[in-house]
Amino acid sequence: MLNFSRLKAGAVLCVCLIGIMLGIPSLIPTGHLPAWYPQSHVNLGLDLNGGSYLLLEGDTADLAKTRIEAMRDSVSGAMRNGTPRIEIGDISTRGGQLTFAVSKPSQIALARQRLSTITGFAVGITGQSQWDVNVLGTNRFSLKPTEAGLTQAIDTAMKDATEVVRRRIDELGTKEPTIVRQGATRIVVQVPGLEDPPALKKLVGTTAKLEFKLVDQTANPADLAKGIAPVGSQVLPYPDNPQGVPFVALKRPVVISGEQVADARQEFDPQTNAPNIAITFDAEGGRRFAKVTSENVNKPFAIILDNKVISVANINEPILGGRASIAGNYTVQTANDLAIALRSGKLAVNLKIVAESTVSPDLGHDSVRAGVIASVVAAVAVILFMLATYGRFGLYANIAVVINVFVILAVMAFLRATLTLPGIAGFVLTIGTAVDANVLINERIREERRRGRSVIQSVELGYKEASRTIFEANVTHAITGVIMLLLGSGPVKGFAVVLLIGICSSVFTAVTFTRMMVALWLRKNRPTTINI
């Protein structure tokens, strides 16, 4: 137990020095260290650094409607574009289901076969279908999403939405935002240091569903004013229509969607100097845009964002460069926010804000100050107690406590963990319990000395016998921390992170490091008695 080779002692010292080196930046204000020095530091959470908090909830009812609309396009394409062509009547999406009639009864079996191709995807290990397909009467089909299919769609949409929100917030340049799912349909967003909740809400709440569609010029103006669309077309709101009609009729097929957008940037119109959004399409989008504009010269097309027409332009000539521009009544900020939303991808489900709050930096600074004071008081009390009780061995334990603090900060900085107010509580608790192992070891050494054993034997047995108890106590402690980490959220998880890091670092510093110092002292001085 007391045999430390030079290599082993060097490794322990190296770990301690690296911990001190990486922990120092978290205790010194930014900019006070040389440029060559590692600048990793512990990030402060929302409750310590201030910032914005949002709780978002996915609109599952809207997602069901979106799936039905998407299936409508799939059914229409499968029936009319296949060989042979299957003639069908208008497709209805009322009542949470999709219904249509096949014109020729002889094609019922063929229609069923094509429907099984586009709806026959199974869900999970149960093999349940995503759609219930039924025949109403003799020639009318009904398609309705199953519960299993809708559940899977919600889970997939929320996963995608979480990643889209993460990409959008990362574009803001904020440090260490927290974006995590809560339950089946909610997302928690915490952005430390950001004090503009309205801008954050607008950014994460914008669906950014971008579409390009051709305008249906056969629409009757009188019907259009009432929101009535021609057969096979749709009517969407057009608030900025210069003609005064708040609607526009569009052909249903999507020419290009947001999936084909490779980049979007805020720029200025070279003629009016007004802010706009310049869009660059990917290779497929560029080819489709060039083909559509070549085939529809002198015809109008519309740019739709989140089911609202934001611009209608005339195709004067083929657009072959794979670029387009969205103009509107934008400021530089709103144009930049929309560009971020477009290039980060559209949300697969609409998100609504169910809770929000803003934490002032002043409140966070007060929490940090209180936490620092509590930590210092705890450290000083522990140091004085150990010195008064165990003398030299207490000094070694105190050195281990100081190194333990730096190691915890270093590990948190390396893992880019965020320190929260409950984390500070865990930090203080770790300081208070960091010397538990040394108390057990020192008391066991005292007991062996009372039995008449020599100094070397007492220290050897003290570390050997106490190590088993220390290991078992910290394992049970760690199990509790892991349970809190896995099952908890928010403050509980922040407390658990610091607690688990503190358990590992305190065992290393309080057992291995102090044992090395004691071994080196015994080897050098060969004492016949010890004051412990």
mmCIF file of C-alpha atoms in Angstrom, residues 433-443 462-463 466-467 470 474 506-507 510-511 514:
data_model
loop_
_atom_site.group_PDB
_atom_site.id
_atom_site.type_symbol
_atom_site.label_atom_id
_atom_site.label_comp_id
_atom_site.label_asym_id
_atom_site.label_seq_id
_atom_site.Cartn_x
_atom_site.Cartn_y
_atom_site.Cartn_z
ATOM 1 C CA THR A 433 -17.337 15.207 2.615
ATOM 2 C CA ALA A 434 -14.002 15.243 0.780
ATOM 3 C CA VAL A 435 -12.125 14.469 3.992
ATOM 4 C CA ASP A 436 -14.406 11.602 5.052
ATOM 5 C CA ALA A 437 -11.974 9.099 3.635
ATOM 6 C CA ASN A 438 -9.053 10.669 5.504
ATOM 7 C CA VAL A 439 -11.024 10.695 8.746
ATOM 8 C CA LEU A 440 -11.637 6.957 8.361
ATOM 9 C CA ILE A 441 -7.974 6.310 7.504
ATOM 10 C CA ASN A 442 -6.589 8.418 10.332
ATOM 11 C CA GLU A 443 -8.901 6.912 12.930
ATOM 12 C CA GLY A 462 -4.863 1.997 8.221
ATOM 13 C CA TYR A 463 -4.941 2.650 4.478
ATOM 14 C CA ALA A 466 -10.115 1.720 5.486
ATOM 15 C CA SER A 467 -9.967 1.551 1.686
ATOM 16 C CA ILE A 470 -14.288 3.996 1.601
ATOM 17 C CA ASN A 474 -18.668 5.895 -2.297
ATOM 18 C CA SER A 506 -12.305 13.087 -3.782
ATOM 19 C CA VAL A 507 -11.521 9.351 -3.731
ATOM 20 C CA ALA A 510 -8.134 11.792 -0.419
ATOM 21 C CA VAL A 511 -6.816 8.237 -0.796
ATOM 22 C CA THR A 514 -2.519 11.559 0.562
#
